[in-house]
Short mmCIF file of C-alpha atoms in Angstrom, two decimals:
data_model
loop_
_atom_site.label_atom_id
_atom_site.label_comp_id
_atom_site.label_asym_id
_atom_site.label_seq_id
_atom_site.Cartn_x
_atom_site.Cartn_y
_atom_site.Cartn_z
CA UNK A 236 83.04 120.10 85.41
CA UNK A 237 83.11 119.27 89.09
CA UNK A 238 80.94 116.16 88.57
CA UNK A 239 83.25 114.98 85.80
CA UNK A 240 86.34 115.51 87.98
CA UNK A 241 84.77 113.57 90.89
CA UNK A 242 83.74 110.73 88.56
CA UNK A 243 87.26 110.61 87.08
CA UNK A 244 88.79 110.50 90.54
CA UNK A 245 86.47 107.67 91.59
CA UNK A 246 87.46 105.70 88.50
CA UNK A 247 91.11 106.21 89.36
CA UNK A 248 90.51 105.10 92.98
CA UNK A 249 92.14 108.31 94.16
CA UNK A 250 89.31 110.26 95.77
CA UNK A 251 90.62 113.15 97.85
CA UNK A 252 90.16 116.87 97.83
CA UNK A 253 93.58 117.42 96.27
CA UNK A 254 93.01 114.95 93.43
CA UNK A 255 89.55 116.32 92.59
CA UNK A 256 90.90 119.90 92.69
CA UNK A 257 93.82 118.96 90.43
CA UNK A 258 91.55 117.17 87.91
CA UNK A 259 89.10 120.05 87.90
CA UNK A 260 91.80 122.67 87.34
CA UNK A 261 93.32 120.58 84.59
CA UNK A 262 89.95 120.33 82.92
CA UNK A 263 89.37 124.08 83.16
CA UNK A 264 92.83 124.88 81.92
CA UNK A 265 92.62 122.20 79.17
CA UNK A 266 95.78 120.39 80.17
CA UNK A 267 96.46 116.75 81.03
CA UNK A 268 96.50 115.74 84.69
CA UNK A 269 99.74 114.71 86.30
CA UNK A 270 99.09 112.29 89.05
CA UNK A 271 102.29 110.26 89.06
CA UNK A 272 103.11 109.08 92.60
CA UNK A 273 106.61 108.11 91.51
CA UNK A 274 107.47 111.76 92.17
CA UNK A 275 106.77 111.14 95.86
CA UNK A 276 108.91 108.11 96.80
CA UNK A 277 108.58 108.91 100.54
CA UNK A 278 104.86 108.15 100.44
CA UNK A 279 103.95 104.58 101.40
CA UNK A 280 102.24 102.41 98.81
CA UNK A 281 98.60 101.86 99.69
CA UNK A 282 96.72 98.71 99.04
CA UNK A 283 92.96 98.98 99.27
CA UNK A 284 90.61 95.99 98.94
CA UNK A 285 86.92 95.89 98.39
CA UNK A 286 84.79 95.94 101.50
CA UNK A 287 83.30 92.59 102.48
CA UNK A 288 80.05 92.36 104.47
CA UNK A 289 81.57 89.52 106.48
CA UNK A 290 84.20 91.89 107.89
CA UNK A 291 81.48 94.09 109.36
CA UNK A 292 79.51 91.14 110.64
CA UNK A 293 82.62 89.99 112.63
CA UNK A 294 82.80 93.43 114.23
CA UNK A 295 79.18 93.11 115.33
CA UNK A 296 79.51 89.57 116.61
CA UNK A 297 79.71 88.57 120.26
CA UNK A 298 83.35 87.64 119.82
CA UNK A 299 84.22 91.20 118.96
CA UNK A 300 82.44 92.48 122.09
CA UNK A 301 84.36 90.01 124.24
CA UNK A 302 87.64 91.23 122.77
CA UNK A 303 86.87 94.86 123.56
#
């Protein structure tokens, strides 16, 4: 059940302890999960992009060392 909850959270892009716990409990209790962030209007909207190797390469370049 835990593996399924983690996989489901990964697919949703919402991996955190609270999400996995909620999904796991819903699975055990056989009820649908309620993960609607509209209930929390005070939380900022998050935008997450895929990681690009070039971003890390810039951090390792000489220019990044000069800026530090």
